[in-house]
């Protein structure tokens, strides 16, 4: 047998499926075997392999025995002349195995080799060629000197960042995500050292291979994508601690040179741990400092709006007024997790602002020497209902953090590569997901023959060869590849050519169930919303929604409403959304809501034409359906919008809808 491919899997089912598809494509023409060792996954990986990949030799461990031990189980039974240890969160090109086998055939003195490894954004994954962590090299890595001076041959040796990645050369070690070796090498030196649970076993293996007279090479002629760290994210493993412990074990095993080297390494690890600790406490402290500043700004603004001047209060009061309100509000937010587990929570922040100002208003009754004006407290509270949740909203939009359960309505400009049935199916599924954050601007075809045509209402903007220009012209931030029409080699080539652009490249496997990206996976299949408590029905949400309507309708009446009123008199208000905002007084009176379903939707609901009978709130000036008025929505799509809003209604969602509506008005 020519080739054995060994993959150790731990809870990365979706990535593993995509990796296996690419592996079997690359195996065509070879006499090979694929062995998957599963380390007690709980995500259905084993069932997926048995159902979809009957040719895979599956080894199931009852517990997570670690990367080295799991690989050793497969190394004991594999039969290939060549052996590849491959991570499950990778994608190989169709030519990868051919290039690597040819290279080893032509270089009999090479015992192990690695290829060029790309991050999902097309940049080089630095770990694909490395030096051994001598005490000095380990120190420069741990304290960050290798990051500060990457082009220096003195400080950049750990990841060889001073060498050209587009050349083939001898190195000390390659990445454990892709290690291509010979059966004869394994027979001579043995498997991986199981002292290393995860991290370090690859460098240790490379060191032992070199010590037995073989060379290690980095081969740039073929490349793979590696979605780094997916298994670690799905476990409770402290990967930073494991990494540095592995480095310590390696130095103690192979490079120990006396007391000085041990001291150097331990000092480096201590510095790195101290930096990590400071970083851990700095984030909530920074957030609290921002809130402290904004709370005091709001108090000064309240003072100015009510009295017409700053510093109207007596001088003795300011040390108290500038600290006590901040302590109360920040304390309330901290107690509800705003600075720890829910850092960017819009609704929790707004709720705590209300609670905090109720406490402040009560305190003015007991400390009358500081009760100069309750109206200043009310005004500053209204300002903080905008300031404190508002800056979190902006930060959330900028970060696009995957940790938040509901992403923003402000879609990332997206193109789909693939015009065929799978590309159209991806488009259909994305349209069915209200908040997945994709604003589809067009298709990319394999050639230019149909550029300018429309497919299911979406224009074909370009082809593979000019995708970079389309990305720049359309200000695209997301490119989704339908993998059934393009070879993995073409996909990786496009990604590498565009590595300097701020674009996130994502892949849809042949199953069309998910979209795999750099930071997270999006499920595409619809999830039935059955037996779920809808936010819109919660008493707290109703109270906050009414409060939202009062505060923001007052703000809009004082700012936008007069302008729209004058424009309406001169018959210059033609946009339907703009006309709706002329009804703001009805919102203030409680007859309507700023955000809610249109009257038509409510009539359909009452008449029973919408299947899900639920409370949707008062009719709104704007809403999810109004924002999509230009689309021809089917009854099913209308119901999905209604279900989505009922389930996810919050002050943040209402605020997003209002902002997006105002942006739509401005654009027109």
XYZ file of C-alpha atoms in Angstrom:
668
model
C 0.000 0.000 0.000
C 1.317 3.435 -0.980
C -0.143 5.798 1.588
C -1.786 5.751 5.025
C -3.537 8.899 6.217
C -4.128 9.129 9.964
C -6.546 11.672 11.434
C -7.159 12.120 15.167
C -10.557 13.690 15.827
C -12.046 15.342 18.893
C -15.457 17.046 18.579
C -14.913 18.667 15.166
C -17.454 16.704 13.136
C -18.147 19.391 10.534
C -14.456 20.080 9.897
C -13.690 16.353 9.817
C -16.348 15.726 7.167
C -14.924 18.462 4.962
C -11.371 17.182 5.510
C -12.358 13.629 4.537
C -14.026 14.852 1.349
C -10.807 16.633 0.340
C -8.671 13.633 1.362
C -10.602 11.162 -0.764
C -10.447 13.547 -3.727
C -6.667 13.770 -3.338
C -6.389 9.971 -2.945
C -7.718 9.243 -6.433
C -5.130 7.225 -8.319
C -3.396 5.997 -5.154
C -3.551 2.740 -3.297
C -4.226 4.211 0.119
C -6.123 3.968 3.399
C -7.681 6.525 5.729
C -7.676 5.842 9.461
C -9.634 8.071 11.851
C -9.024 7.785 15.592
C -11.832 9.399 17.575
C -10.938 10.610 21.072
C -14.362 10.147 22.705
C -16.142 12.865 20.732
C -19.647 13.839 21.815
C -20.725 15.698 18.661
C -21.798 12.781 16.456
C -18.440 12.424 14.684
C -18.414 8.622 14.944
C -21.973 8.308 13.635
C -21.174 10.673 10.740
C -18.153 8.589 9.684
C -20.093 5.336 9.824
C -22.937 6.824 7.819
C -21.014 8.778 5.148
C -17.499 7.301 4.917
C -17.682 3.518 4.925
C -14.132 3.273 3.519
C -12.630 4.919 6.616
C -10.995 2.613 9.163
C -12.426 3.908 12.431
C -10.825 3.521 15.852
C -12.964 4.764 18.750
C -11.342 5.606 22.085
C -13.497 5.559 25.209
C -11.749 8.653 26.565
C -9.606 11.495 25.251
C -6.140 9.955 25.421
C -4.420 12.899 23.754
C -2.986 13.536 20.306
C 0.184 11.438 20.636
C -1.438 8.319 22.099
C -4.286 8.377 19.574
C -1.881 8.657 16.633
C 0.184 5.797 18.027
C -2.867 3.499 17.953
C -3.233 4.130 14.229
C 0.518 3.933 13.575
C 0.417 0.432 15.009
C -2.054 -0.806 12.386
C -1.384 1.309 9.286
C 0.171 -0.415 6.234
C 1.273 2.390 3.918
C 4.785 2.893 2.548
C 4.216 6.581 3.342
C 2.287 7.879 6.347
C 0.591 11.259 6.788
C -0.510 12.550 10.183
C -3.250 15.063 9.341
C -5.424 17.245 11.545
C -9.206 16.961 11.122
C -9.645 20.742 10.720
C -7.740 20.867 7.412
C -8.433 20.868 3.674
C -5.886 19.374 1.279
C -5.460 20.137 -2.402
C -6.062 17.501 -5.052
C -2.302 17.403 -5.819
C -1.032 17.394 -2.225
C -0.308 13.681 -1.866
C 1.278 13.452 -5.312
C 3.617 16.395 -4.619
C 4.694 15.034 -1.237
C 5.283 11.466 -2.446
C 7.279 12.711 -5.447
C 9.392 14.877 -3.143
C 10.267 12.005 -0.797
C 10.964 9.714 -3.756
C 13.430 12.275 -5.119
C 15.062 12.922 -1.724
C 15.790 9.601 0.009
C 17.653 11.401 2.824
C 14.459 13.232 3.906
C 12.664 11.453 6.732
C 9.749 13.821 7.247
C 8.304 16.800 5.400
C 5.549 19.367 5.736
C 3.825 21.528 3.164
C 2.782 25.157 3.012
C -0.103 25.722 5.428
C -2.525 28.617 5.058
C -4.869 30.200 7.560
C -8.470 30.521 6.320
C -7.776 34.152 5.351
C -4.927 33.131 3.034
C -2.051 34.147 5.288
C 0.782 31.769 6.076
C 0.379 29.705 9.237
C 3.700 30.327 10.899
C 3.920 26.930 12.602
C 4.405 25.127 9.274
C 8.210 25.605 9.546
C 10.039 25.994 12.838
C 13.284 25.745 14.743
C 13.821 23.654 17.834
C 13.123 25.617 21.059
C 16.606 26.016 22.457
C 16.612 28.070 25.663
C 17.279 31.282 23.695
C 14.733 30.577 20.940
C 12.132 29.547 23.534
C 12.782 32.738 25.501
C 12.337 34.968 22.420
C 9.067 33.199 21.647
C 7.667 33.343 25.174
C 8.428 37.024 25.848
C 7.300 38.108 22.371
C 10.606 39.198 20.829
C 9.888 36.943 17.835
C 6.689 38.917 17.182
C 8.379 42.302 17.571
C 11.300 41.460 15.257
C 9.931 38.837 12.823
C 12.484 39.625 10.076
C 15.459 39.163 12.365
C 17.429 35.927 12.100
C 18.322 36.396 15.782
C 14.812 36.861 17.183
C 12.658 35.265 14.456
C 14.121 31.779 14.520
C 11.232 29.989 16.220
C 8.889 30.337 13.215
C 11.637 31.179 10.686
C 9.753 34.344 9.792
C 12.835 35.787 8.106
C 12.764 33.061 5.393
C 10.788 33.164 2.116
C 7.677 30.942 2.441
C 7.692 30.367 -1.327
C 10.857 28.310 -1.321
C 11.605 24.733 -0.276
C 14.327 24.236 2.342
C 15.522 22.169 5.280
C 14.085 23.080 8.692
C 14.197 21.740 12.227
C 10.488 20.960 12.493
C 7.138 21.239 10.747
C 3.563 21.558 12.001
C 1.896 18.586 13.647
C -1.215 19.330 11.577
C 0.532 17.886 8.497
C 3.499 15.516 8.907
C 4.381 13.378 5.892
C 6.869 10.582 6.619
C 8.035 7.116 5.633
C 7.062 3.784 7.184
C 10.766 2.978 7.495
C 11.309 6.077 9.651
C 8.503 5.048 12.038
C 9.904 1.521 12.277
C 13.319 2.981 13.191
C 12.377 5.625 15.787
C 8.938 4.605 16.976
C 5.765 6.646 17.342
C 5.017 9.898 19.118
C 6.092 10.429 22.737
C 2.971 10.138 24.917
C 4.494 12.404 27.579
C 3.058 15.151 25.379
C -0.736 15.204 25.670
C -1.171 17.934 23.072
C 1.516 20.241 21.633
C 5.206 19.437 21.579
C 4.937 15.865 20.308
C 5.490 17.058 16.721
C 8.728 18.914 17.543
C 9.893 15.970 19.641
C 9.247 13.571 16.719
C 11.117 15.849 14.301
C 14.067 16.057 16.723
C 14.281 12.287 17.077
C 14.087 11.821 13.290
C 16.972 14.260 12.819
C 18.981 12.540 15.543
C 18.652 9.313 13.562
C 20.226 10.876 10.481
C 17.241 12.002 8.390
C 16.451 15.525 7.245
C 13.253 17.522 7.777
C 11.978 19.648 4.878
C 9.397 22.363 4.291
C 7.856 21.910 0.804
C 6.095 24.973 -0.577
C 4.888 23.455 -3.905
C 1.573 22.322 -2.419
C -0.593 23.805 0.314
C -3.459 23.092 2.667
C -5.827 25.163 4.803
C -5.743 24.621 8.560
C -8.564 25.922 10.778
C -6.208 26.083 13.730
C -7.235 25.183 17.282
C -10.745 23.832 16.646
C -10.369 20.797 18.937
C -8.928 22.931 21.742
C -11.910 25.312 21.520
C -14.279 22.407 22.084
C -12.597 21.205 25.272
C -11.805 22.513 28.737
C -8.062 22.236 28.048
C -5.854 25.172 29.057
C -3.993 25.259 25.745
C -1.627 28.092 26.740
C -0.493 26.177 29.812
C -0.143 22.941 27.815
C 1.919 24.698 25.144
C 4.487 26.067 27.565
C 4.552 22.881 29.618
C 5.275 20.975 26.393
C 8.105 23.376 25.635
C 9.529 22.771 29.113
C 9.304 18.968 28.671
C 11.058 19.184 25.285
C 13.922 21.309 26.629
C 14.315 19.060 29.673
C 14.334 15.951 27.453
C 16.615 17.098 24.631
C 18.248 20.482 25.230
C 19.004 20.687 28.927
C 22.306 22.515 29.318
C 22.499 23.349 32.973
C 21.010 25.672 35.564
C 21.213 28.797 33.392
C 19.043 27.357 30.594
C 16.413 26.220 33.129
C 16.360 29.655 34.768
C 16.057 31.385 31.379
C 13.095 29.216 30.363
C 11.305 29.465 33.714
C 11.712 33.252 33.790
C 10.256 33.427 30.276
C 7.260 31.285 31.240
C 6.695 33.358 34.401
C 6.724 36.582 32.333
C 4.276 35.094 29.831
C 1.910 33.965 32.597
C 2.083 37.421 34.191
C 1.229 39.052 30.853
C -1.724 36.659 30.447
C -2.970 37.501 33.977
C -2.749 41.257 33.371
C -4.567 40.823 30.071
C -7.325 38.880 31.801
C -8.127 41.598 34.344
C -7.454 44.523 31.983
C -10.456 43.971 29.716
C -13.241 44.388 32.327
C -11.268 47.235 33.912
C -11.099 49.066 30.571
C -14.823 48.573 30.071
C -15.604 49.951 33.541
C -13.377 52.988 32.877
C -15.297 53.766 29.666
C -18.578 53.539 31.603
C -17.203 55.734 34.386
C -16.311 58.489 31.920
C -19.659 58.305 30.089
C -21.684 58.336 33.327
C -19.974 61.533 34.417
C -20.359 63.121 30.988
C -24.089 62.390 31.155
C -24.317 64.061 34.587
C -22.576 67.182 33.285
C -24.870 67.226 30.243
C -27.936 66.830 32.467
C -26.716 69.728 34.592
C -26.190 71.865 31.488
C -29.561 71.024 29.876
C -31.503 71.801 33.072
C -29.604 74.791 34.459
C -28.043 76.141 31.245
C -24.501 75.965 32.587
C -21.822 73.542 33.686
C -20.622 73.372 37.331
C -23.867 74.768 38.696
C -23.662 72.639 41.852
C -21.574 73.746 44.834
C -17.915 72.716 44.717
C -18.198 70.361 47.711
C -20.699 68.172 45.824
C -18.583 67.132 42.841
C -16.361 64.533 44.540
C -19.571 62.702 45.515
C -21.613 63.285 42.337
C -18.683 62.156 40.181
C -18.116 58.906 42.091
C -21.285 57.628 43.811
C -23.495 57.389 40.670
C -20.690 55.622 38.813
C -20.121 53.189 41.686
C -23.833 52.350 41.866
C -24.260 51.842 38.110
C -20.985 49.971 37.620
C -21.714 47.841 40.689
C -25.157 46.944 39.344
C -23.723 46.015 35.946
C -20.916 43.985 37.492
C -23.339 42.007 39.648
C -25.313 40.970 36.552
C -22.234 39.910 34.578
C -21.918 42.898 32.249
C -18.154 43.053 32.896
C -17.545 39.295 32.909
C -19.753 36.834 31.050
C -21.985 39.289 29.115
C -19.601 42.135 28.296
C -21.493 43.550 25.322
C -25.035 42.831 26.484
C -27.220 45.719 25.333
C -30.336 44.675 27.252
C -28.594 43.919 30.567
C -26.757 47.224 30.404
C -29.975 49.156 29.736
C -31.787 47.290 32.521
C -29.028 48.049 35.008
C -28.996 51.717 34.034
C -32.699 51.878 34.907
C -32.156 50.043 38.205
C -29.160 52.211 39.042
C -31.022 55.449 38.485
C -33.994 54.273 40.522
C -31.535 53.710 43.397
C -29.965 57.129 42.799
C -33.379 58.834 42.821
C -34.212 57.116 46.102
C -30.898 58.188 47.653
C -31.635 61.866 46.982
C -34.499 61.607 49.517
C -32.102 60.540 52.261
C -29.137 62.768 51.378
C -30.837 66.068 50.705
C -27.534 67.969 50.740
C -26.893 66.305 47.356
C -30.482 66.386 46.072
C -30.015 69.516 43.993
C -32.300 68.467 41.152
C -34.011 65.203 40.449
C -34.515 66.346 36.858
C -30.743 66.275 36.355
C -30.832 62.647 37.511
C -33.690 61.888 35.097
C -31.985 63.614 32.150
C -28.629 61.964 32.817
C -30.421 58.617 33.114
C -32.038 59.087 29.706
C -28.648 60.046 28.228
C -27.014 56.990 29.771
C -29.731 54.779 28.312
C -28.236 55.856 24.996
C -24.546 56.132 25.957
C -23.893 52.914 27.871
C -25.851 50.416 25.731
C -24.965 52.453 22.625
C -21.194 52.119 22.796
C -21.583 48.398 23.397
C -23.789 48.179 20.333
C -21.121 49.934 18.241
C -18.390 47.692 19.653
C -20.470 44.617 18.914
C -20.958 45.711 15.308
C -17.234 46.305 14.872
C -16.113 43.059 16.483
C -18.627 40.706 14.806
C -17.854 38.382 17.697
C -19.045 34.800 17.206
C -19.561 34.304 20.898
C -22.844 36.244 20.782
C -25.815 34.019 20.209
C -27.624 36.482 17.927
C -25.543 38.352 15.398
C -26.285 41.784 14.036
C -28.860 42.623 11.373
C -26.179 44.721 9.690
C -25.078 42.182 7.114
C -21.533 41.659 5.901
C -21.343 42.234 2.155
C -21.062 38.748 0.712
C -20.515 37.081 -2.649
C -21.212 33.416 -3.401
C -18.734 31.612 -5.636
C -20.802 29.180 -7.677
C -23.884 29.870 -9.785
C -25.175 26.311 -10.067
C -27.806 24.542 -8.028
C -25.636 24.354 -4.898
C -24.841 28.075 -5.003
C -28.531 28.871 -5.427
C -29.372 26.543 -2.544
C -26.836 28.356 -0.346
C -28.518 31.657 -1.295
C -31.950 30.270 -0.461
C -30.814 29.015 2.928
C -29.092 32.292 3.766
C -32.236 34.251 2.899
C -34.168 32.021 5.291
C -31.838 32.972 8.147
C -32.837 36.414 9.357
C -29.778 37.267 11.444
C -26.881 35.289 9.962
C -25.210 38.564 9.019
C -24.872 37.987 5.256
C -25.854 40.707 2.782
C -25.624 38.880 -0.566
C -24.473 41.304 -3.282
C -23.805 38.852 -6.118
C -22.500 35.590 -7.556
C -19.070 34.693 -8.921
C -18.989 32.243 -11.833
C -16.164 29.983 -13.027
C -15.825 32.053 -16.230
C -16.959 35.409 -17.677
C -19.546 34.161 -20.172
C -22.555 35.057 -18.023
C -21.239 38.144 -16.210
C -24.055 40.684 -15.892
C -26.848 38.113 -15.990
C -29.122 37.567 -13.016
C -29.756 34.231 -11.345
C -32.734 34.073 -8.939
C -32.594 37.865 -8.816
C -28.888 38.110 -7.940
C -26.371 39.418 -10.479
C -23.275 37.500 -11.606
C -20.576 40.072 -10.841
C -17.468 38.348 -12.140
C -15.437 35.176 -12.432
C -12.709 33.398 -10.499
C -9.924 35.208 -12.355
C -11.133 38.709 -11.406
C -12.630 37.979 -7.979
C -10.132 40.345 -6.351
C -11.446 43.295 -8.376
C -15.050 42.366 -7.514
C -14.138 42.235 -3.817
C -12.614 45.732 -4.005
C -15.331 47.302 -6.169
C -18.210 45.890 -4.121
C -16.449 46.341 -0.748
C -17.007 42.652 -0.010
C -16.043 41.279 3.394
C -17.238 37.652 2.998
C -16.620 35.192 0.156
C -18.498 31.885 0.342
C -17.220 29.013 -1.810
C -19.573 26.266 -2.951
C -17.073 23.402 -2.932
C -18.918 21.129 -5.379
C -18.067 23.260 -8.455
C -14.452 24.200 -7.689
C -11.417 22.088 -6.986
C -9.783 22.613 -3.610
C -6.649 23.647 -5.488
C -8.568 26.493 -7.179
C -10.128 27.552 -3.881
C -6.782 27.653 -2.071
C -5.216 29.497 -4.996
C -7.892 32.218 -4.837
C -7.519 32.513 -1.061
C -3.736 32.793 -1.228
C -3.837 35.426 -4.009
C -6.204 37.542 -1.930
C -4.437 37.186 1.425
C -3.708 40.920 1.742
C -7.384 41.867 1.513
C -9.539 42.136 4.633
C -11.862 39.323 3.549
C -13.129 36.267 5.367
C -13.261 33.193 3.130
C -15.787 30.532 4.012
C -16.578 27.083 2.611
C -19.848 25.216 2.190
C -19.301 21.422 2.226
C -21.143 19.198 -0.198
C -23.812 18.476 2.430
C -24.892 22.160 2.333
C -25.613 21.962 6.076
C -23.100 24.519 7.323
C -20.721 27.291 6.360
C -17.186 26.827 7.666
C -15.215 29.993 8.372
C -12.149 31.293 10.121
C -13.755 31.870 13.497
C -16.944 29.841 13.630
C -19.441 27.604 11.881
C -22.898 28.757 10.775
C -25.657 26.170 10.698
C -27.716 26.537 7.521
C -30.531 24.105 8.119
C -33.663 25.567 9.626
C -34.293 24.857 13.297
C -38.000 24.483 14.134
C -39.073 27.127 16.636
C -41.385 24.912 18.634
C -42.198 25.122 22.348
C -39.990 28.162 22.826
C -40.787 31.054 25.138
C -40.896 34.183 22.997
C -39.160 37.273 24.342
C -42.027 39.496 23.181
C -44.328 37.788 25.710
C -42.138 38.417 28.734
C -43.419 41.172 31.061
C -39.896 42.602 31.475
C -39.479 42.867 27.704
C -42.841 44.611 27.345
C -41.932 47.173 29.983
C -38.507 47.803 28.442
C -40.052 48.002 24.967
C -42.505 50.674 26.112
C -39.672 52.553 27.817
C -37.660 52.279 24.596
C -40.596 53.706 22.632
C -40.977 56.675 24.988
C -37.294 57.583 25.142
C -36.509 57.198 21.465
C -39.759 58.714 20.202
C -39.000 61.833 22.284
C -35.498 61.922 20.801
C -36.767 61.465 17.249
C -39.571 63.990 17.705
C -37.011 66.575 18.820
C -34.635 65.808 15.925
C -35.999 63.942 12.885
C -39.729 64.704 13.140
C -39.580 68.494 12.468
C -37.456 67.901 9.348
C -39.852 65.258 8.013
C -42.830 67.477 8.811
C -41.423 70.366 6.770
C -40.458 68.042 3.916
C -43.941 66.504 3.931
C -45.578 69.926 3.583
C -43.451 70.584 0.520
C -44.315 67.058 -0.768
C -40.669 65.985 -0.712
C -41.238 62.948 1.520
C -41.697 60.079 -0.929
C -40.003 57.199 0.866
C -42.572 54.967 2.599
C -40.348 54.519 5.665
C -39.952 58.284 5.988
C -43.719 58.755 5.903
C -44.138 56.224 8.708
C -42.001 58.359 11.026
C -44.590 61.135 10.738
C -46.649 58.904 13.079
C -44.192 59.328 15.975
C -46.795 61.108 18.178
C -48.862 57.888 18.070
C -45.865 56.036 19.495
C -45.582 58.510 22.346
C -49.304 58.056 23.076
C -48.916 54.265 23.111
C -51.057 53.576 20.026
C -48.099 52.272 18.028
C -44.539 51.101 18.629
C -41.368 52.275 16.936
C -40.561 48.654 16.051
C -43.247 46.102 15.330
C -45.122 44.309 12.563
C -46.971 46.284 9.893
C -50.754 46.573 10.167
C -51.158 44.099 7.302
C -49.262 41.421 9.160
C -51.380 41.944 12.260
C -54.600 41.720 10.217
C -53.372 38.481 8.639
C -52.573 37.169 12.098
C -56.028 37.997 13.429
C -57.695 36.480 10.345
C -55.721 33.277 10.788
C -53.812 33.496 7.491
C -50.530 33.386 9.396
C -50.138 29.946 10.896
C -48.463 30.887 14.184
C -50.944 32.695 16.408
C -48.837 34.776 18.769
C -48.561 38.205 20.292
C -46.362 40.366 18.040
C -46.779 43.693 19.787
C -48.327 46.919 18.543
C -48.012 47.882 14.869
C -44.626 49.443 14.220
C -43.290 52.377 12.261
C -40.568 50.011 11.154
C -39.662 46.372 11.625
C -38.098 43.361 9.972
C -40.889 43.094 7.403
C -40.831 46.820 6.639
C -37.065 46.690 6.075
C -37.645 43.980 3.487
C -40.577 45.681 1.783
C -38.717 45.644 -1.572
C -38.551 41.823 -1.541
C -41.467 39.673 -2.604
C -41.877 37.665 0.563
C -43.827 34.440 0.602
C -46.230 33.680 3.488
C -43.638 31.255 4.893
C -40.933 33.941 4.802
C -43.266 36.477 6.446
C -43.969 33.988 9.202
C -40.241 33.376 9.688
C -39.687 37.088 10.177
C -42.545 37.240 12.677
C -41.294 34.155 14.534
C -37.781 35.501 14.610
C -38.836 38.881 16.001
C -41.140 37.350 18.611
C -38.405 34.990 19.785
C -35.511 37.467 19.828
C -37.169 40.791 20.664
C -34.946 42.949 22.847
C -33.890 46.571 23.175
C -30.770 45.759 21.163
C -32.747 44.230 18.296
C -35.169 47.183 18.270
C -32.235 49.594 18.299
C -30.578 47.762 15.377
C -33.805 47.904 13.357
C -34.185 51.649 14.014
C -30.586 52.384 13.007
C -30.857 50.263 9.874
C -34.128 52.003 8.968
C -32.543 55.439 9.346
C -29.634 54.332 7.159
C -32.111 53.124 4.516
C -33.862 56.510 4.599
C -30.549 58.374 4.271
C -29.446 56.199 1.314
C -32.655 57.051 -0.549
